[in-house]
CSV table of C-alpha atoms and ligand atoms in Angstrom, one decimal:
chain,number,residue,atom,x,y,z
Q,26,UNK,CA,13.0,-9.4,17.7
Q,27,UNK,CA,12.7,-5.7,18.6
Q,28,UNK,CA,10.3,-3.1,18.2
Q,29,UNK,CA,11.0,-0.3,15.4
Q,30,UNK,CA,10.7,3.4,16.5
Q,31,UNK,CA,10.7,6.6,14.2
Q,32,UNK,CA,10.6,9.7,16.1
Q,33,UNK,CA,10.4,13.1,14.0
Q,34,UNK,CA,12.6,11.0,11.0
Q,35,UNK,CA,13.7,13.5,8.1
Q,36,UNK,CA,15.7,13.2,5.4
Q,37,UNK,CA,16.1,16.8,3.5
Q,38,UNK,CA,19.1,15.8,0.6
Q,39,UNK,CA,22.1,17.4,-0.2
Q,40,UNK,CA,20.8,20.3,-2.2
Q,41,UNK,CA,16.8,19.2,-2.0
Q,42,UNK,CA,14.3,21.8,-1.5
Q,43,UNK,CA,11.9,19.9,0.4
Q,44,UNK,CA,12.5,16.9,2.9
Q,45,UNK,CA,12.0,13.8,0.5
Q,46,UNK,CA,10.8,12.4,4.6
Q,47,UNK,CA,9.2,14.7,6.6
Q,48,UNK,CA,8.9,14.1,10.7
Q,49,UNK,CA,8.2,11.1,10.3
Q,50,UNK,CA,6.5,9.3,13.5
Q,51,UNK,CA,5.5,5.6,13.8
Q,52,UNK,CA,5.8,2.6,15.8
Q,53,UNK,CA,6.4,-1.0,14.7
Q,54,UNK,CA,5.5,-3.0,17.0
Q,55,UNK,CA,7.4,-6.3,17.9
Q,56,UNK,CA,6.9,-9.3,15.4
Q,57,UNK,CA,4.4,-6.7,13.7
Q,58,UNK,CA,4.1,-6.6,9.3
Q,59,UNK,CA,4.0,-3.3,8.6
Q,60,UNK,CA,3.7,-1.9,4.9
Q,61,UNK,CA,5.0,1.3,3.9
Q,62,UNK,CA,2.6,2.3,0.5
Q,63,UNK,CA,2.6,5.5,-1.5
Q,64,UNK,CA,2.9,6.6,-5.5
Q,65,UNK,CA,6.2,7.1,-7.1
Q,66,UNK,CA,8.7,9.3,-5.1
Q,67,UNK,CA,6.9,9.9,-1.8
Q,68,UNK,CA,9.7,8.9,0.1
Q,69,UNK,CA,9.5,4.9,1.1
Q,70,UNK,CA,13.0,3.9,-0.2
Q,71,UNK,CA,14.4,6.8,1.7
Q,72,UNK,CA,12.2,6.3,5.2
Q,73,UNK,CA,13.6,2.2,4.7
Q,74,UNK,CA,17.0,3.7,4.2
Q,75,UNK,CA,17.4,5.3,6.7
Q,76,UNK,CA,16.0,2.7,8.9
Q,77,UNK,CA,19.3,0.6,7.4
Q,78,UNK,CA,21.7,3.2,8.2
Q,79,UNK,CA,22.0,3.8,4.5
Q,80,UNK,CA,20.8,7.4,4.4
Q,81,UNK,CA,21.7,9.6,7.0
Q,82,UNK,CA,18.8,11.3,9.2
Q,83,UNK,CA,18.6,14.7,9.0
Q,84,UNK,CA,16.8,15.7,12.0
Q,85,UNK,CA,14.9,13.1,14.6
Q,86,UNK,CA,15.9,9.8,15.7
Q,87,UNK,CA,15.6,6.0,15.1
Q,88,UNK,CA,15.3,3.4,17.3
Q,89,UNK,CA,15.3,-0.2,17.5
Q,90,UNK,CA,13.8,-1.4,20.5
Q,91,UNK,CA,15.2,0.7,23.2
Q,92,UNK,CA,18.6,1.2,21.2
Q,93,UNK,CA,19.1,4.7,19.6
Q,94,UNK,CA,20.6,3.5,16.3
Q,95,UNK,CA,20.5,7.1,14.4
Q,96,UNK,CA,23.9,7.1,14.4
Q,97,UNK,CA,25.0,3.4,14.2
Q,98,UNK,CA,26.6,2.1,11.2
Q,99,UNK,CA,24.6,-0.4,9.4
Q,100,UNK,CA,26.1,-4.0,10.3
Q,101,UNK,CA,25.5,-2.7,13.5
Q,102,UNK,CA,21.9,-2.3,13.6
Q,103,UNK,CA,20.7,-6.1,13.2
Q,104,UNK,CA,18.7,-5.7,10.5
Q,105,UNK,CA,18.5,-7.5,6.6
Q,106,UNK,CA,17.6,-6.0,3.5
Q,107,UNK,CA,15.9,-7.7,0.4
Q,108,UNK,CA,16.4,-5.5,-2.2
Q,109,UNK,CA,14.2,-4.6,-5.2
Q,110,UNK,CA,17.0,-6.5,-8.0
Q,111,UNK,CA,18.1,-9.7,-5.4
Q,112,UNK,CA,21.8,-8.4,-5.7
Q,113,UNK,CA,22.9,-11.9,-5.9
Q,114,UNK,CA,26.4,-13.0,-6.8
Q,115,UNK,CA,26.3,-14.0,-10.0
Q,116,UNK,CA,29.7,-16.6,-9.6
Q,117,UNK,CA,28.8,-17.8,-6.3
Q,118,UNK,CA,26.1,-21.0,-6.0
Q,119,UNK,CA,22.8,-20.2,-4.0
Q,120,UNK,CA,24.0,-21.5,-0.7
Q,121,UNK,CA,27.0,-19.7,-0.7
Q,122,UNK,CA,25.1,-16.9,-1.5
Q,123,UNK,CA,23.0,-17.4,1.5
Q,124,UNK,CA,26.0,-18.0,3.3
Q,125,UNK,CA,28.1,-15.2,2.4
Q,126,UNK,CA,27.2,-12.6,5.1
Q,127,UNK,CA,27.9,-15.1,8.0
Q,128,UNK,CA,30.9,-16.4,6.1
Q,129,UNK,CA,31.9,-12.5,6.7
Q,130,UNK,CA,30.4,-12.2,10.0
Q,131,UNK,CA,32.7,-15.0,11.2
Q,132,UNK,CA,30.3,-17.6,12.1
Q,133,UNK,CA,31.5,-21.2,11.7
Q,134,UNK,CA,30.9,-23.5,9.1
Q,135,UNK,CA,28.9,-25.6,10.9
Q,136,UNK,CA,26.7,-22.9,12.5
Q,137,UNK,CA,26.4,-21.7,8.7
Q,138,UNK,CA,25.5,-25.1,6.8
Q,139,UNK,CA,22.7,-25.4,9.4
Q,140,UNK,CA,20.8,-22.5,9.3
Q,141,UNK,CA,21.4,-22.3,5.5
Q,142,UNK,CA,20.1,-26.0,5.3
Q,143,UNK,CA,17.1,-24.8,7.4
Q,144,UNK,CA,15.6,-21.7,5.1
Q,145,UNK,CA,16.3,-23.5,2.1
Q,146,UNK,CA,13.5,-26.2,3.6
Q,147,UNK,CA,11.6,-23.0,4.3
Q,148,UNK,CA,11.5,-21.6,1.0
Q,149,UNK,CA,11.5,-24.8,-1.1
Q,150,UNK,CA,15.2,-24.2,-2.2
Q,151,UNK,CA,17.1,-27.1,-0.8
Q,152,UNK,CA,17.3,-28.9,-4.6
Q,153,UNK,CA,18.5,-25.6,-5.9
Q,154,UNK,CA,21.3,-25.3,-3.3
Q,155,UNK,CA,24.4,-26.0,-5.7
Q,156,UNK,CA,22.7,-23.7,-8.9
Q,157,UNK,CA,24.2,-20.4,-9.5
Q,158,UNK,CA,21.6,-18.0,-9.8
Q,159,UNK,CA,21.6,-17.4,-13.5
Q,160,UNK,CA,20.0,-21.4,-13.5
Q,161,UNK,CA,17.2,-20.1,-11.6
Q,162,UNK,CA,13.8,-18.7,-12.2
Q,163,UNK,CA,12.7,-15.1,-11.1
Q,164,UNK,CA,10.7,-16.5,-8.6
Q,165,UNK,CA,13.7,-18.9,-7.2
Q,166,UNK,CA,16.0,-15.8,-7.2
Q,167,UNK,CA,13.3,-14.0,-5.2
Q,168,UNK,CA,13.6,-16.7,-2.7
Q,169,UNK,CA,17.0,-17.0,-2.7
Q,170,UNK,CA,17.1,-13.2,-1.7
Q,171,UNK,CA,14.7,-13.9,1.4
Q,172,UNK,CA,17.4,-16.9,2.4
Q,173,UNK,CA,20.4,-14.5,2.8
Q,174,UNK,CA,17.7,-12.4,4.8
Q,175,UNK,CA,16.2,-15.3,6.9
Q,176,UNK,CA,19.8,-16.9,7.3
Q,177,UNK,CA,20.9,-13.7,9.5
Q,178,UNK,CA,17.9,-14.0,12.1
Q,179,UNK,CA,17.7,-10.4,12.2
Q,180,UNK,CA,16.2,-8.5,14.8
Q,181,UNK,CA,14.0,-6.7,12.0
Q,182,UNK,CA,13.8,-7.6,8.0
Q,183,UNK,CA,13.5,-4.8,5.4
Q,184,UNK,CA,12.0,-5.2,1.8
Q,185,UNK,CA,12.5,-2.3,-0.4
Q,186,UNK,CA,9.6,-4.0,-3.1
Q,187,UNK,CA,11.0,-7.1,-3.3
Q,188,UNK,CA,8.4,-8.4,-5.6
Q,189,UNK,CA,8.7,-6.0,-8.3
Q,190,UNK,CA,10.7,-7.8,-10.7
Q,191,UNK,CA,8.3,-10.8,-10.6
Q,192,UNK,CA,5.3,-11.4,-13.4
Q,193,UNK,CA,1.9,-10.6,-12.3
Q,194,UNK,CA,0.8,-14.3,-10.8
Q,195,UNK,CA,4.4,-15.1,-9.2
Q,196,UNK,CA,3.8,-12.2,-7.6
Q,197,UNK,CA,0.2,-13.0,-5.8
Q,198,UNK,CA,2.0,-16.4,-5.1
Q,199,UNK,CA,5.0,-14.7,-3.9
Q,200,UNK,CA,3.4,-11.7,-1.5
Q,201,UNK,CA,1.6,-15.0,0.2
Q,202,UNK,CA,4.5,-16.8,0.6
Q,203,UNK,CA,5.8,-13.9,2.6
Q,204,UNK,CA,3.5,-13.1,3.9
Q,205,UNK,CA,3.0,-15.9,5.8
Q,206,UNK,CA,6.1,-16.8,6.0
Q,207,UNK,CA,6.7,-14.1,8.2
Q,208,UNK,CA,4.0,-14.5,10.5
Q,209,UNK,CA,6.0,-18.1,10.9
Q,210,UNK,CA,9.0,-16.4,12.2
Q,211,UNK,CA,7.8,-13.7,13.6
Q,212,UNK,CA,10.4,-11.1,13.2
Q,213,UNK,CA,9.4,-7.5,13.2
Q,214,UNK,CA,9.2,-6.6,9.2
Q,215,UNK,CA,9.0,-3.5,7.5
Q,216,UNK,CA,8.0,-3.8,3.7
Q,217,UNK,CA,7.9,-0.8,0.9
Q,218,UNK,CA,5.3,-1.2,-2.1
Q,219,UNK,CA,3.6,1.5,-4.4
Q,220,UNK,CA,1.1,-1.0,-4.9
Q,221,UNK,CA,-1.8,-1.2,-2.4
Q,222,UNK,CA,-3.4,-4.5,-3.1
Q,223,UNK,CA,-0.4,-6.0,-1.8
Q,224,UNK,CA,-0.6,-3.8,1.3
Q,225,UNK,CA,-3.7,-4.5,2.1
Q,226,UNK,CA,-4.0,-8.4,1.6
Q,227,UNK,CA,0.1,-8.3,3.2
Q,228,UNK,CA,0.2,-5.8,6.0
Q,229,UNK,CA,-0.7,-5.8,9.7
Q,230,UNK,CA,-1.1,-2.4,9.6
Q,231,UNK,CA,-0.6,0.4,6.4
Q,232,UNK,CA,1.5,3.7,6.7
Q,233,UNK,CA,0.3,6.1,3.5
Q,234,UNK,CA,3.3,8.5,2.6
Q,235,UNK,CA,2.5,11.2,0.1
Q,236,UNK,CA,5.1,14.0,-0.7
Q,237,UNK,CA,7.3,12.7,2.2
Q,238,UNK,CA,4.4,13.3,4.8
Q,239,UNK,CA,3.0,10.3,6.8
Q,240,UNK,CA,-1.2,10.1,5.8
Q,241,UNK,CA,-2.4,7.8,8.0
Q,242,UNK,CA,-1.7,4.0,9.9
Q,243,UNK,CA,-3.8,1.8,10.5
Q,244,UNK,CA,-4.9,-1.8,9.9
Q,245,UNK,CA,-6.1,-2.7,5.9
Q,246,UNK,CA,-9.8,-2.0,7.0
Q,247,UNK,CA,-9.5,1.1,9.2
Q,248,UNK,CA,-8.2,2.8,6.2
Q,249,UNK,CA,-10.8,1.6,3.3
Q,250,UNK,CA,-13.4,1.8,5.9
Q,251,UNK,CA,-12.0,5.2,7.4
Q,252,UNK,CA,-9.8,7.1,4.9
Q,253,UNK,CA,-8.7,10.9,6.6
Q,254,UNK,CA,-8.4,12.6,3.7
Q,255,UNK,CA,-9.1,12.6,-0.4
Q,256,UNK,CA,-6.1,11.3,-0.9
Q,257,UNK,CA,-6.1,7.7,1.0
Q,258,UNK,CA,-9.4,7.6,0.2
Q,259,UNK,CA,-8.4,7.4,-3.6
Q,260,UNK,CA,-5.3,5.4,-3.3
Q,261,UNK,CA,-6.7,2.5,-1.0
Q,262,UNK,CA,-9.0,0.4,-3.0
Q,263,UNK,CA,-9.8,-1.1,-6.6
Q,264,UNK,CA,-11.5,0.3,-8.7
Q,265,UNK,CA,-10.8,3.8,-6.4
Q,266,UNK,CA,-13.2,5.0,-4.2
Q,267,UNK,CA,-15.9,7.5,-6.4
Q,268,UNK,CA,-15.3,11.3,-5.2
Q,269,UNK,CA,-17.9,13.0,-6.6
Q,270,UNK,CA,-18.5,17.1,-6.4
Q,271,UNK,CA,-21.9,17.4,-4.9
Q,272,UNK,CA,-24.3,20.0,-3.7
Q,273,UNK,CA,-25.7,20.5,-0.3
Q,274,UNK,CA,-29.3,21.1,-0.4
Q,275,UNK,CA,-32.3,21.3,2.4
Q,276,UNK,CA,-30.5,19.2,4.5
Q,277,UNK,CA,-27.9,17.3,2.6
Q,278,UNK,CA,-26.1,15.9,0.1
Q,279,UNK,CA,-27.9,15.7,-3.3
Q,280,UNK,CA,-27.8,12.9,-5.8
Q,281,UNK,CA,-29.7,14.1,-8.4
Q,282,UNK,CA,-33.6,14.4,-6.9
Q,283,UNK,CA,-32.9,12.5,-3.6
Q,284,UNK,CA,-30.7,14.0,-0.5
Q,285,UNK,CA,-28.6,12.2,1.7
Q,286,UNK,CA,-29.1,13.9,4.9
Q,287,UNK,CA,-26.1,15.5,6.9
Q,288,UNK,CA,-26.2,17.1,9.9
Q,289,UNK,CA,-26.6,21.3,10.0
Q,290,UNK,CA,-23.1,21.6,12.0
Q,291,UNK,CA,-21.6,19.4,9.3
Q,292,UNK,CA,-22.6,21.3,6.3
Q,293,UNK,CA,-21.6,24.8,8.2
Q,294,UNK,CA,-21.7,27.0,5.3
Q,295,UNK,CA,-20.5,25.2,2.5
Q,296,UNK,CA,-22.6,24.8,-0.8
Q,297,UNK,CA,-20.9,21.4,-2.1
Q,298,UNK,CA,-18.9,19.0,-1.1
Q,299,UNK,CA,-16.6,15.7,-2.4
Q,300,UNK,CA,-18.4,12.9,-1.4
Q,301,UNK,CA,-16.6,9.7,-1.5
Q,302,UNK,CA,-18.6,6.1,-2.0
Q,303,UNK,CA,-16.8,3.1,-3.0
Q,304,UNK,CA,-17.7,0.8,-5.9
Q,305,UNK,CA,-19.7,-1.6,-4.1
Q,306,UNK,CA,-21.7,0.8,-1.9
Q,307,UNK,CA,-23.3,2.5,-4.8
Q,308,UNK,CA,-26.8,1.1,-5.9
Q,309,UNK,CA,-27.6,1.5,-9.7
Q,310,UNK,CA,-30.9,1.2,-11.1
Q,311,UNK,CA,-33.0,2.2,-14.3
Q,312,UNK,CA,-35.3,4.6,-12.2
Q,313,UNK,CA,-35.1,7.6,-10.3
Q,314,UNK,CA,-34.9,8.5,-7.4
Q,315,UNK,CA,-30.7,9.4,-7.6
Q,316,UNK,CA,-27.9,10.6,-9.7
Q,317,UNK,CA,-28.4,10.7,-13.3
Q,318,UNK,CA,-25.6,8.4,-14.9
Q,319,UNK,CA,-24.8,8.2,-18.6
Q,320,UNK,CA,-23.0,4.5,-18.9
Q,321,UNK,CA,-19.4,5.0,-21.2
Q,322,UNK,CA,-18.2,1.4,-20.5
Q,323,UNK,CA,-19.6,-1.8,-18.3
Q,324,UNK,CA,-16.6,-3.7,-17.6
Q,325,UNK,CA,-17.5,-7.5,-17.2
Q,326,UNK,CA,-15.2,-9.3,-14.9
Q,327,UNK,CA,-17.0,-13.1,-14.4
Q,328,UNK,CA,-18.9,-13.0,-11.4
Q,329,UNK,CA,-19.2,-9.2,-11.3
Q,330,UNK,CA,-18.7,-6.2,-13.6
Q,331,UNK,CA,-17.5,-2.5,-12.7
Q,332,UNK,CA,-20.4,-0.2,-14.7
Q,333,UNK,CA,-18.5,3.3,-15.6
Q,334,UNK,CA,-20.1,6.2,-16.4
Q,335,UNK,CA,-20.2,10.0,-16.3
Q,336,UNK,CA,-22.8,12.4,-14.3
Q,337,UNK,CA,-25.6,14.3,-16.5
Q,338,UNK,CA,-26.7,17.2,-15.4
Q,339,UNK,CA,-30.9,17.2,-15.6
Q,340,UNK,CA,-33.0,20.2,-15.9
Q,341,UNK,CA,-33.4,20.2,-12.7
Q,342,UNK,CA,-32.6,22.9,-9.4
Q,343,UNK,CA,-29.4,20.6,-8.8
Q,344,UNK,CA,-27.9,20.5,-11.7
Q,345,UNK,CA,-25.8,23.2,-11.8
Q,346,UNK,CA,-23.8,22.7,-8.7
Q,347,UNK,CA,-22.9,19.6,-9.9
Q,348,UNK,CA,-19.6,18.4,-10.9
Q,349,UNK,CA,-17.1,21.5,-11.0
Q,350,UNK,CA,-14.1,19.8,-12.7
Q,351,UNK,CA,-14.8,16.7,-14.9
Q,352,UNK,CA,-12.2,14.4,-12.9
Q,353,UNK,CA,-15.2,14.8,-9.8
Q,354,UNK,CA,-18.1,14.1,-12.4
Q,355,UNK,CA,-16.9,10.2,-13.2
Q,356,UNK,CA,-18.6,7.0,-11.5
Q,357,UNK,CA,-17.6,3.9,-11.3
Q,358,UNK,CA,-20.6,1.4,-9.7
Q,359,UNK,CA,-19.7,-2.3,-8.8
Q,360,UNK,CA,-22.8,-3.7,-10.9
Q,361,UNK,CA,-23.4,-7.8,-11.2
Q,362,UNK,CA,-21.5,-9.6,-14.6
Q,363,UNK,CA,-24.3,-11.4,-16.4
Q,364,UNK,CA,-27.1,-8.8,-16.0
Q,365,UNK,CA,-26.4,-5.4,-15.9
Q,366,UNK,CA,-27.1,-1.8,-17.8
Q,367,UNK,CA,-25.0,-1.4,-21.3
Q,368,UNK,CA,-23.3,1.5,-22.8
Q,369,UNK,CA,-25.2,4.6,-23.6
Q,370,UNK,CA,-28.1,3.8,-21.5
Q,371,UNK,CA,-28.9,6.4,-18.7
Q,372,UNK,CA,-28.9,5.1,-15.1
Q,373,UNK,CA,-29.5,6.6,-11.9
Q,374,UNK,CA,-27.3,5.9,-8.4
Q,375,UNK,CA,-27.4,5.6,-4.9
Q,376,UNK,CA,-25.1,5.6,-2.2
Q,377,UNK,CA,-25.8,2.8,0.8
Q,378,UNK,CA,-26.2,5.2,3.4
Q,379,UNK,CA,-24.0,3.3,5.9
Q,380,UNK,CA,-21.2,4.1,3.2
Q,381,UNK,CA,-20.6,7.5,2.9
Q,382,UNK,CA,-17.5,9.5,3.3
Q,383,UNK,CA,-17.8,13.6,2.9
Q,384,UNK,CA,-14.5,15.6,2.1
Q,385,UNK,CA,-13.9,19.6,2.2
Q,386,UNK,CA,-13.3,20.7,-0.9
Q,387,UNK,CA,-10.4,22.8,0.3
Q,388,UNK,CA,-8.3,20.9,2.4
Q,389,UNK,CA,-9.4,17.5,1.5
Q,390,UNK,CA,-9.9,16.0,5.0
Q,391,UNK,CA,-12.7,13.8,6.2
Q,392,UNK,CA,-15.9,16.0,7.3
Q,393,UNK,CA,-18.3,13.0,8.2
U,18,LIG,N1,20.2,10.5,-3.5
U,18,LIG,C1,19.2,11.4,-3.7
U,18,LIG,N2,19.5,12.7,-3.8
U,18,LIG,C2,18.5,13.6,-4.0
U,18,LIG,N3,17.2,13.3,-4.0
U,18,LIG,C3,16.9,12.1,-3.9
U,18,LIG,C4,17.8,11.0,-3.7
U,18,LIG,N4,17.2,9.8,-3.6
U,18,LIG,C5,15.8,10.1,-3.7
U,18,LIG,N5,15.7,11.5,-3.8
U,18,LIG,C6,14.4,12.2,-3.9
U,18,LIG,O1,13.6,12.0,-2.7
U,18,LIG,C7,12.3,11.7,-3.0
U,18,LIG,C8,11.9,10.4,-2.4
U,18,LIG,O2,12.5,9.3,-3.1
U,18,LIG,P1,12.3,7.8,-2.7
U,18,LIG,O3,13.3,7.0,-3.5
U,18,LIG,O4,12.4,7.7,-1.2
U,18,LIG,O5,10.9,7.5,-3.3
U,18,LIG,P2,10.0,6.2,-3.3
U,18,LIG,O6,8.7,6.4,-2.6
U,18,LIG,O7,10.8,5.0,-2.9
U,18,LIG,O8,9.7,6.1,-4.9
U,18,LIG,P3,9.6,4.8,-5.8
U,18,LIG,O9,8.2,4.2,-5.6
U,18,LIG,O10,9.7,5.4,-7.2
U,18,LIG,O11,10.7,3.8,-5.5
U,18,LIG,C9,12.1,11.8,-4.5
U,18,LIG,O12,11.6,13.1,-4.8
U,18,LIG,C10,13.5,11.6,-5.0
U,18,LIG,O13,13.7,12.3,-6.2
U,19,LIG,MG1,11.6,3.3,-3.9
């Protein structure tokens, strides 16, 4: 087991404008789960890659424990991969698939039946040891990719999202499988998804890449309780955090006729603000005082229901610093799933104080 070290990582590509991985800093700590999240090209696979030797660093260094590895080959770096598509050999049977990469790396037979023998009983695959793999379920080919991994005992496992090719309620089984699974053996584990309910119910701690830049770390609730910027703030958490274009008035924020109060050094000399509240932390009711909602759509989900709905402007002093672009003027209100308002009817919302977040309009960092 080792500890994982990126220091300055970037990966600019032949011909590429901007680094797909910018200085990229983090540590992994030893036996630690750490989850890689971000949308569609920000840079995971690369940032894994070149954890595995499989895409060269441009500038800065990688180490694994106290061993440079920047420029080691990688068989030499101790590490295993499970890749998004399993990469299985389709001729070979599942335990010489497991087998294959200590078959190469010379270990005996012996030494290779055993452990073999041992993560099939930890994944559940010892009656499926003499399939090939085209006899197997997704879910069993999954695992069979996690054997060849767990058959190495690696110093650190890498899963470029492994679960990917898996239907939506394999995959909740799967991620806790792995999950704990993991925490069993205890090797250090770095794991790429785009999708961040499995980073938060998976991870030890979250690393939020966008455009190649590291966002933030930090454990599942630092980062929905503590988001730095707009854009974590958005992309941790289902239905997405509200951000809602408000305007500061004697002494805070507005919602509609009531005002949240923020401190005078916090406001400074802006006139509006995104203000970010999450589902659950807004309060809806059929009265004023708050923000005048018009429902478009309750959503009814068993025991609760998310309420959607748009911002009216009233004919009052606030209303026309409300909502610049439309995207900012949207709510979403976690309401409960037997009783609740219906579409069309006019609502108004406030925020549980406690549960705030404010964000500058222009650089879309946390103010408060
Ligand atoms: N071999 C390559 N040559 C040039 N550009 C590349 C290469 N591989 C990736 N890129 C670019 O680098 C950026 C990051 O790609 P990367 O595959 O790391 O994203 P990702 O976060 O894994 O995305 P996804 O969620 O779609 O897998 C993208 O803009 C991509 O187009
Ligand atoms: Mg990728």
């Amino acid at each position: 087991m080792a500890t994982v070290t990126f220091d300055g990582a970037t990966r600019i590509y032949p011909g590429g404008e901007h680094p797909a991985v910018d200085n990229f800093n983090l540590e992994i700590a030893d036996g630690e789960f750490l989850v890689l999240v971000g949308p569609s090209g920000c840079g995971k696979s690369t940032t894994l890659r070149m954890l595995a030797g499989l895409e060269e660093v441009s500038q800065g260094r990688i180490l694994i424990g106290d061993k440079d590895v920047t420029e080691l080959s990688p068989k030499d770096r101790d590490i295993a991969m499970v890749f998004q598509n399993y990469a299985l050999y389709p001729h070979m049977s599942v335990a010489e698939n497991m087998a294959f990469a200590l078959k190469i790396a010379g270990v005996s037979k012996e030494e290779r039946d055993r452990r073999v023998r041992e993560a099939a009983e930890l994944l559940d695959l010892t009656p499926y040891l003499d399939r090939k793999p085209k006899a197997l379920s997704g879910g069993q080919r999954q695992r069979v990719a996690m054997g060849r991994a767990i058959v190495r005992e690696p110093q650190v496992f890498l899963m470029d999202e492994p679960l990917s090719n898996l239907d939506a309620k394999l995959r909740v089984q799967t991620r806790t499988q792995i999950a704990s699974l993991q925490r069993r053996l205890g090797v250090t584990t770095v794991y790429v998804t785009h999708d961040q309910t499995e980073a938060l119910t998976m991870g030890d701690r979250i690393a939020v890449l966008k455009d190649g830049v590291l966002q933030q770390v930090g454990t599942p609730r630092d980062l929905y309780e503590n988001p730095v910027n707009m854009f974590v703030a958005g992309f941790i958490g289902s239905p997405a955090m509200n951000l809602l274009d408000l305007p500061f008035t004697n002494g805070g924020v507005a919602f509609g006729d009531h005002v949240h109060p923020v401190a005078a050094e916090q406001i400074g000399n802006r006139d509006s603000v995104f203000v970010g509240v999450r589902p659950e932390d807004l309060i809806v009711s059929t009265e004023k005082p708050g923000l005048r909602v018009r429902v478009n759509l309750v959503e009814e989900l068993g025991a609760d229901g998310y309420l959607y709905g748009s911002i009216e402007a009233e004919s009052d002093a606030y209303a026309d610093g409300i909502g610049a672009s439309d995207k900012h003027k949207q709510v979403v209100a976690r309401v409960d799933g037997r009783t609740h308002p219906k579409t069309g009817d006019v609502v108004y919302v406030l925020p549980n104080p406690a549960h705030v977040h404010l964000f500058d309009k222009e650089t879309e960092t946390r103010i408060v």
